[in-house]
Each structure stands twice: as C-alpha cells, then as structure tokens.
CSV table of C-alpha atoms in Angstrom, one decimal:
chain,number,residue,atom,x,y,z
A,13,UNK,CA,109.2,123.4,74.2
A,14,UNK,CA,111.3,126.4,76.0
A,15,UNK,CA,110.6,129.9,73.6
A,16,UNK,CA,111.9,132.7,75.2
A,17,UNK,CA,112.3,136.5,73.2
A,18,UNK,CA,113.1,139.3,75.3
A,19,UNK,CA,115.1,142.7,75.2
A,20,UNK,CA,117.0,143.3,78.1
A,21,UNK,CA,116.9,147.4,78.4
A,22,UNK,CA,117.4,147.7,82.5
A,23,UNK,CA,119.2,151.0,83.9
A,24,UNK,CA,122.9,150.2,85.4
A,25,UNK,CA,121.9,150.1,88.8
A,26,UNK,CA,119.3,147.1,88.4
A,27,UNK,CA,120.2,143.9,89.8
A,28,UNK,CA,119.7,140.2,88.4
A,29,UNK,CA,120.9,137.2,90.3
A,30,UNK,CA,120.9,133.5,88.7
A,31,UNK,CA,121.1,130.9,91.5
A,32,UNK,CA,121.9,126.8,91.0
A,33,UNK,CA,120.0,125.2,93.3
A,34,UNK,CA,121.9,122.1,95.4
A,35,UNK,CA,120.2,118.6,94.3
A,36,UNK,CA,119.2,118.6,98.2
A,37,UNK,CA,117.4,121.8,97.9
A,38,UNK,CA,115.6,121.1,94.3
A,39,UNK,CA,113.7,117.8,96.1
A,40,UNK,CA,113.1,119.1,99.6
A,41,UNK,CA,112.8,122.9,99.1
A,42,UNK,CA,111.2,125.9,98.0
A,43,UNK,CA,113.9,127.2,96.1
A,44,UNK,CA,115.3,130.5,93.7
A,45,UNK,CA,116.0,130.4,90.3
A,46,UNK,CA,116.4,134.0,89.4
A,47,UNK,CA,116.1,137.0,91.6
A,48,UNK,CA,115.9,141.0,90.7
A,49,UNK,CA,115.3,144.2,90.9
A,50,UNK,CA,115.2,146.2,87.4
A,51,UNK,CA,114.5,149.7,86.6
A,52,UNK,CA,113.2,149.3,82.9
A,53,UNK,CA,113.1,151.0,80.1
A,54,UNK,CA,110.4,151.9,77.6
A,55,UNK,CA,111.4,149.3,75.3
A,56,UNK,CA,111.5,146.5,78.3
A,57,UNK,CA,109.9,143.1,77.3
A,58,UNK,CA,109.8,139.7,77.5
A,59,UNK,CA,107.8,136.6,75.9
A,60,UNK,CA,108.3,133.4,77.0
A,61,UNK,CA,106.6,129.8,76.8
A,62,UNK,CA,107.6,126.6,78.2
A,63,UNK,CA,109.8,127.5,81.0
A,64,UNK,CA,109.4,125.1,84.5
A,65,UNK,CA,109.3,128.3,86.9
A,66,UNK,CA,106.3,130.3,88.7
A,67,UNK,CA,107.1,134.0,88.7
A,68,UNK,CA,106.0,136.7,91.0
A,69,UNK,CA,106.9,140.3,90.0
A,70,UNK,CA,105.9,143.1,92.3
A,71,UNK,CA,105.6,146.8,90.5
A,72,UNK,CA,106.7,149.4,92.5
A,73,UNK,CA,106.5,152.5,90.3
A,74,UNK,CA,106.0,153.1,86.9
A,75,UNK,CA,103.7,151.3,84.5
A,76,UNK,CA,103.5,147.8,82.9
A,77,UNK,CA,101.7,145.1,80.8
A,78,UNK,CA,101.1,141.2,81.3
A,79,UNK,CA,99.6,139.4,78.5
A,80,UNK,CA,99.0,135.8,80.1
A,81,UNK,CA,96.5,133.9,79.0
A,82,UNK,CA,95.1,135.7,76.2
A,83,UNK,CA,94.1,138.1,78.6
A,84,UNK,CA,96.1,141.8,79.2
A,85,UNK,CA,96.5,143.3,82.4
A,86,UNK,CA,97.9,146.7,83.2
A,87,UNK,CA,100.3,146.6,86.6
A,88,UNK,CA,100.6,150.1,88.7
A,89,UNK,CA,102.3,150.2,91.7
A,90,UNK,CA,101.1,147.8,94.5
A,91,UNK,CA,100.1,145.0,92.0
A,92,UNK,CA,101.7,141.6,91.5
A,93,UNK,CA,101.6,139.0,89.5
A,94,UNK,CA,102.1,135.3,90.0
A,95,UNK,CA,102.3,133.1,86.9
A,96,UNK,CA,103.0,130.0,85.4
A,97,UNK,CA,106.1,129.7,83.0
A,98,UNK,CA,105.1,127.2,81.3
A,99,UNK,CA,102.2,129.1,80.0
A,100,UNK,CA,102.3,131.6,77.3
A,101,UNK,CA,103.7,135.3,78.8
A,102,UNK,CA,104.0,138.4,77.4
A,103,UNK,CA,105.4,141.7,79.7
A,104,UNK,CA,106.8,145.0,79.1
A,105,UNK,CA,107.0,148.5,80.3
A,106,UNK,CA,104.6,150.9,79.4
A,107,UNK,CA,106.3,152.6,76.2
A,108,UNK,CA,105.5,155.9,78.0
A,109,UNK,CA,107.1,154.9,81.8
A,110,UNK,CA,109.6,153.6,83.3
A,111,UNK,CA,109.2,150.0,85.1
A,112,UNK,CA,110.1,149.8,88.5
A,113,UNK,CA,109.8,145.7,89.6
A,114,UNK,CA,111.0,143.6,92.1
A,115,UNK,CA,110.8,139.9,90.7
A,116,UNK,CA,112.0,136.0,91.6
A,117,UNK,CA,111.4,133.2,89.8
A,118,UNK,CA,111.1,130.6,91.9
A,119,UNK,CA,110.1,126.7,92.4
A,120,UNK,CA,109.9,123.6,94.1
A,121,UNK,CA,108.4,122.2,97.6
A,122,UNK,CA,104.2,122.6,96.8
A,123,UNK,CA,104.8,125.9,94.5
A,124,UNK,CA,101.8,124.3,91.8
A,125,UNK,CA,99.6,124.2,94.7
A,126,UNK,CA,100.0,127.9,96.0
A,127,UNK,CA,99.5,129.1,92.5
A,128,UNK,CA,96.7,126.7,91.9
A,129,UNK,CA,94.9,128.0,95.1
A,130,UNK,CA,96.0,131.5,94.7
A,131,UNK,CA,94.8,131.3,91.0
A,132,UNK,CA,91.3,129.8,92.1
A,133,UNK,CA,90.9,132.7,94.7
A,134,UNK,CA,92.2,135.5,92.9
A,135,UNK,CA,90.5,134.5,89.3
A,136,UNK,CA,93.6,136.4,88.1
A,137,UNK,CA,97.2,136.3,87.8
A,138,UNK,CA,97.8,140.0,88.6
A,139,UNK,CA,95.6,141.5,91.6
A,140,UNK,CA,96.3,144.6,94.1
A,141,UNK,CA,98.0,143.5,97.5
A,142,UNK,CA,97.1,145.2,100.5
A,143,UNK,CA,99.0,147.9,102.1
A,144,UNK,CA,101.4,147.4,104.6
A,145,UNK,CA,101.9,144.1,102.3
A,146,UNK,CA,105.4,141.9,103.0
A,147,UNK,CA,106.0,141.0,99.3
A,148,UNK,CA,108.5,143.4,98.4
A,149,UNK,CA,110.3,143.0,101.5
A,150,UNK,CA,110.6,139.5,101.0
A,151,UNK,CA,112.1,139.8,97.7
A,152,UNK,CA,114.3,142.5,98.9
A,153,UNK,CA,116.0,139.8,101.4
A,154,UNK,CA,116.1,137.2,99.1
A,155,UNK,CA,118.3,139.7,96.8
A,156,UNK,CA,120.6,140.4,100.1
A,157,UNK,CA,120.3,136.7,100.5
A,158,UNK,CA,121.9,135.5,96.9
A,159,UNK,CA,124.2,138.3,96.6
A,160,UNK,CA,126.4,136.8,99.2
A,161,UNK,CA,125.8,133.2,99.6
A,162,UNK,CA,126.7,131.2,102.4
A,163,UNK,CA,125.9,128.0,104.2
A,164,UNK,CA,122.5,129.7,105.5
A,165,UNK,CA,120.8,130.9,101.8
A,166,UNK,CA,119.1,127.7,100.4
A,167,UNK,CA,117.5,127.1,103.7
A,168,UNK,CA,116.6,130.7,104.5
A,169,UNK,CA,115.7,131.2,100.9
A,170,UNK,CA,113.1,128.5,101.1
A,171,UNK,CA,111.4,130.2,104.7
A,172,UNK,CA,110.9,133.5,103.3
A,173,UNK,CA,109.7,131.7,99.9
A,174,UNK,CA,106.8,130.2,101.9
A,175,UNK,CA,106.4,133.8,103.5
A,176,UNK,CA,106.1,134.9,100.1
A,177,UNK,CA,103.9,132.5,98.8
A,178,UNK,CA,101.8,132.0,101.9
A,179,UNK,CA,101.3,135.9,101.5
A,180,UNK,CA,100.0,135.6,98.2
A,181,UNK,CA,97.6,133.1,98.8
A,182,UNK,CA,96.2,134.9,101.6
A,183,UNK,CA,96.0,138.0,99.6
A,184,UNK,CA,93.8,136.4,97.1
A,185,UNK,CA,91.9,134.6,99.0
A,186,UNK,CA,91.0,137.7,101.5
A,187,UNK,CA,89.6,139.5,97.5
A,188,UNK,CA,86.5,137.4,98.0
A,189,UNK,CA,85.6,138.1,101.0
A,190,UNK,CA,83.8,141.6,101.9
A,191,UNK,CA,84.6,143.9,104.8
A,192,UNK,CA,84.4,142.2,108.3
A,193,UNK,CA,81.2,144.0,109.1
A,194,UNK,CA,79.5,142.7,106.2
A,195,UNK,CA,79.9,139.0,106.9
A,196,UNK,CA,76.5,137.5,108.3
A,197,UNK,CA,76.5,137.0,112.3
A,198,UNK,CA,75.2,133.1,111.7
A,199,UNK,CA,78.1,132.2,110.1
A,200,UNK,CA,80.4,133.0,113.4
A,201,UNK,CA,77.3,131.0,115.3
A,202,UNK,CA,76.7,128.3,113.2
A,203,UNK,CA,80.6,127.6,113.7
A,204,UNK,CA,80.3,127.8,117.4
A,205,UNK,CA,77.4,125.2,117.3
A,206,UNK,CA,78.9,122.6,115.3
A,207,UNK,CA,82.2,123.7,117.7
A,208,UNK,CA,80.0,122.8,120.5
A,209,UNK,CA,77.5,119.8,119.5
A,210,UNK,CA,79.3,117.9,116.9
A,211,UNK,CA,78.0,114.6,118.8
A,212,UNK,CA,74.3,115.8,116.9
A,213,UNK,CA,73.3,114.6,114.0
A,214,UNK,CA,73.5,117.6,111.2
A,215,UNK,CA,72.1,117.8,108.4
A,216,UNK,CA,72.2,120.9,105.7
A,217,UNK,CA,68.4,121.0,105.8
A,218,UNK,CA,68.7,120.6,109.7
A,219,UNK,CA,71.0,123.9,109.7
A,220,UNK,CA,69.3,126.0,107.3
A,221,UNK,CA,66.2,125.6,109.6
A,222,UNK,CA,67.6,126.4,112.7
A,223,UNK,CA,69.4,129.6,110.9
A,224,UNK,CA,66.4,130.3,108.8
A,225,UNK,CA,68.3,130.5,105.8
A,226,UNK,CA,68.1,129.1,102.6
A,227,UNK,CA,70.0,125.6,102.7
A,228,UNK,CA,72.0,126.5,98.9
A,229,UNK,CA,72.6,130.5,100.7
A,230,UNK,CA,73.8,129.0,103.3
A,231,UNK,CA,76.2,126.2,102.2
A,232,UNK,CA,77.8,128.6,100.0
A,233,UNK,CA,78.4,131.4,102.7
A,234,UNK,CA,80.1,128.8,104.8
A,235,UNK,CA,82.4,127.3,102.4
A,236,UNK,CA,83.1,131.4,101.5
A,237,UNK,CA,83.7,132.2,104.8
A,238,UNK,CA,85.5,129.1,106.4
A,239,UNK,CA,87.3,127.0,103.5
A,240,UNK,CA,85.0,124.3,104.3
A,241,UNK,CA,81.4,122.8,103.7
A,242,UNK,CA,79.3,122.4,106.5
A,243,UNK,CA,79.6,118.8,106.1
A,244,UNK,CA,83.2,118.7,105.9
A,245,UNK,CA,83.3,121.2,109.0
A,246,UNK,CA,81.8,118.8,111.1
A,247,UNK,CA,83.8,115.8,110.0
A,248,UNK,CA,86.8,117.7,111.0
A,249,UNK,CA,85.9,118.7,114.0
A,250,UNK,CA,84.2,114.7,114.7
A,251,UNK,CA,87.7,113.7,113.5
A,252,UNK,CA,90.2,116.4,115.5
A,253,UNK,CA,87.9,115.1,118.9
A,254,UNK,CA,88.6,111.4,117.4
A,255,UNK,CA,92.2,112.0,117.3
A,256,UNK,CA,92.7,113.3,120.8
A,257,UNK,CA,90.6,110.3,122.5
A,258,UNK,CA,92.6,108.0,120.8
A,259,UNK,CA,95.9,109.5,122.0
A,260,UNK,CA,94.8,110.2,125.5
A,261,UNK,CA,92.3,107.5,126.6
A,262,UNK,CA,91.4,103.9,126.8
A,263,UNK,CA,87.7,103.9,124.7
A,264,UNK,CA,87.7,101.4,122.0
A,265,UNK,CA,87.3,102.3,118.4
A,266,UNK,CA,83.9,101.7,118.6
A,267,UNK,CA,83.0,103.7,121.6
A,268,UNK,CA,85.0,106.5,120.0
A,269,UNK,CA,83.0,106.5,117.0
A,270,UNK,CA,79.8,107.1,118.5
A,271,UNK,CA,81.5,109.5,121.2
A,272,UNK,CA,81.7,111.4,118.1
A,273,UNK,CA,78.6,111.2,116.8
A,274,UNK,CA,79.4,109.1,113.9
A,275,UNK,CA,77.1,105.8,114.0
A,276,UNK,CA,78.5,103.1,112.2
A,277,UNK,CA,82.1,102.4,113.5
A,278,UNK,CA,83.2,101.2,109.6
A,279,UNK,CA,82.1,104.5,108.1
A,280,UNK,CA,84.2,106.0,111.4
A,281,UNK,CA,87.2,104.2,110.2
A,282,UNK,CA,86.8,104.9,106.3
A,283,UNK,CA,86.7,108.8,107.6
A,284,UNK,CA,89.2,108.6,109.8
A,285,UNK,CA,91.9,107.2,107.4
A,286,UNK,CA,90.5,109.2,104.4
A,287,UNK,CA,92.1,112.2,106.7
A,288,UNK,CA,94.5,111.3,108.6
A,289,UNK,CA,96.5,108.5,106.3
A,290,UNK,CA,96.0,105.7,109.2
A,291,UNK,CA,93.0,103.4,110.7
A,292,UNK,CA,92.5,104.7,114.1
A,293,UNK,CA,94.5,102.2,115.5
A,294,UNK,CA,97.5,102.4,113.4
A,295,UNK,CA,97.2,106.5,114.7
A,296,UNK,CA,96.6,105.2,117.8
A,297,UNK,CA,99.8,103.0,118.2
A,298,UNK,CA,101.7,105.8,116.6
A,299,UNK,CA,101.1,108.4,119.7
A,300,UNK,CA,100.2,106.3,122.5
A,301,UNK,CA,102.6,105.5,124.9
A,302,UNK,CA,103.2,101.7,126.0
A,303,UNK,CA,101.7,101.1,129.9
C-alpha cells in the first residue's frame, strides 16, 4: 500500500517536473516519472513506502539523511543514492544545512536489474561516485529535456536513463575492486590462456596448479576481477568460437563441438542453447546465408 508523508520546504528557484509516460514508452522504455532539482530547507523530508519507482538523488552541497532499510546514511556532496520505492524511505536535510540535490524518479525497461546488480556490488544504497562522474549531468539534461517536451524527450529520456543507470552500476561495481596495481598479474594471464587454449580441457584444480595458487583464492579473484567463474569463462569463450563456426563454415555440429573442446556433442548442444536461446542449428539457419 502507497504511504507517503513529506513536507515540501524547497527555495523558489528549485525545480520539479512530473512527466506521463506514453503507453509505448511505459512497455518498451526506460522512462521519467519525476525529475528535480531542489535547494532544501532545514525542515526538508520525506517518508514514503509502497511507491513503483527506483530513485537516484545526487547531493551536491549541503548535508542530508537516508534511512532505508533500517539502516541511516549521511549524504555529502558527491554521494548518491539509488533506492527502491517500494521499500520503506526516510530522507531529509540536515536540520543544520541546507540540501542541495539533483533527483529523478525513474522506471521501466530492466530498471530492477540495475538496482539489483548495483545493490549486490555496492552493498549499499548510498555510496561516493568518482570524480569527473556523469550523474549530475545526466540529470541536468533530463531537466532541460522535460521542461520543453517535444517529439524527441521519451526516446532521449530513455538513452541518457541507461547512461545514468549504466553509470551507476559501474560505479559500484568498480568499489570492490582495488587500485589497478594491486590486481594480481595471473589474473590478466590466466585470461589470456583460456583466450588462447580453450580447445584444453580445464579444470579449477588444473589452473590453480599451473598458477600456483590456491584453487578457492583463485576462483574467487577471477569471478572478482572478470564477472565470471573460470568455468563459466571458458564456456563463453568455447561458445563465442561456436557461434562464429556456425555462421561462417561448413563443420557439422558435431565437428564443432569438439573444435571447441567440448566432448560430447549433446552436452555441446544443452550449452549452446542454455546461452544463446537456440540449438546450434536453429542459430545456425538464423545467420547463414542460403548457397
């Protein structure tokens, strides 16, 4: 059930734009709900449950507070937050500051999944962006955008939407990992040899031997570092190969299974169609062109 309680003390100057999303652009694109730019005042707040929107607010001076979660976060300048409207919220200024945001609720297109992927890779709604960060530039445009609509804004709303979110999700993602210098040099190798021999049988065990690292180190360095298991490194790279000899020669399923270095052409096909949504055949009459 929507619950929403809120005082609305913004200075004159602040900007809120409502948008009403076309039918067209609710199923097919990211899309705005509410864009703005406030300059709060100390008595700022709002609490809200229930509400089908993800939020992104961007501080850029003063001093606020997100309760989300049962957990309180302090936001300076050069934080964001990302959140889930359905969930229980609670922010407001800083009863001593001003609170200078940039915000956009926002939905549609695959929004659950970037907040579900920037939530597992931040830990935390509200985390520190980068400098030189896009976020508030994006949200500056998509202001310019909705306060003088035209044929172009649902479309053009929805790219820098994916800017935005794409951002974010890169941003959290890039908290995990350490300083460039600092990653080990056999993850870069061990990339290059499955790269290069992914006709070989691998094994974890196989790997951790020939990098003299512990198998459990290891596996979890990779999936830090590249997104993926070494398992599920290799089948991609068996299946990318798999992909491109179906489209561009005349080797039989069979003979492409092996040419990958996957044994049994049934587990080949089961793979293959796991990934890619067809049997390699079906892909295979999909791309190739008729002699």
């Amino acid at each position: 059930m929507y619950r929403e309680v809120a005082t609305y003390d913004w200075t004159p100057d602040s900007v809120r734009l409502i948008a009403t999303p076309s039918a067209w652009a609710k199923s097919s694109l990211y899309y705005v709900q509410e864009v703005g730019h406030f300059r709060t005042l100390s008595t700022y707040f709002t609490e809200r449950e229930g509400l089908d929107s993800f939020l992104v607010v961007y501080t850029l001076a003063g001093l606020g507070h997100l309760l989300y979660k049962e957990k309180p976060y302090s936001l300076k300048p050069g934080d964001v937050f990302f959140i889930d409207c359905m969930e229980y919220q609670r922010y407001a200024a800083d009863p001593n500051n001003q609170w200078e945001i940039l915000w956009v609720h926002l939905n549609g297109g695959a929004a659950r999944a970037y907040y579900e992927q920037f939530r597992s890779s931040a830990g935390d709604p509200a985390v520190r962006l980068p400098r030189g960060t896009n976020v508030p530039s994006v949200i500056r445009e998509l202001i310019q955008l909705h306060s003088r609509k035209d044929y172009r804004t649902e479309l053009v709303s929805s790219k820098l939407l994916t800017d935005l979110l794409t951002e974010l999700t890169l941003a959290a993602q890039e908290l995990e990992m350490p300083p460039a210098a600092e990653r080990p040099g056999y993850i870069g190798d061990m990339v290059r040899l499955l790269d290069r021999s992914f006709r070989e049988r691998w094994t974890l065990d196989l790997l951790a031997e020939r990098f003299a690292v512990s198998k459990y180190h290891l596996a979890k360095e990779f999936k830090r570092y590249t997104g993926f298991s070494p398992g599920e490194y290799l089948i991609n790279v068996r299946i990318t190969k798999a992909k491109e000899l179906l489209k561009y020669s005349d080797l039989t399923v069979s003979e492409i299974s092996r040419s990958v270095g996957v044994e049994h052409v049934t587990h080949f096909i089961n793979l293959f169609k796991d990934r890619v949504g067809h049997t390699p055949l079906a892909y295979r009459r999909k791309w190739q062109r008729p002699k």
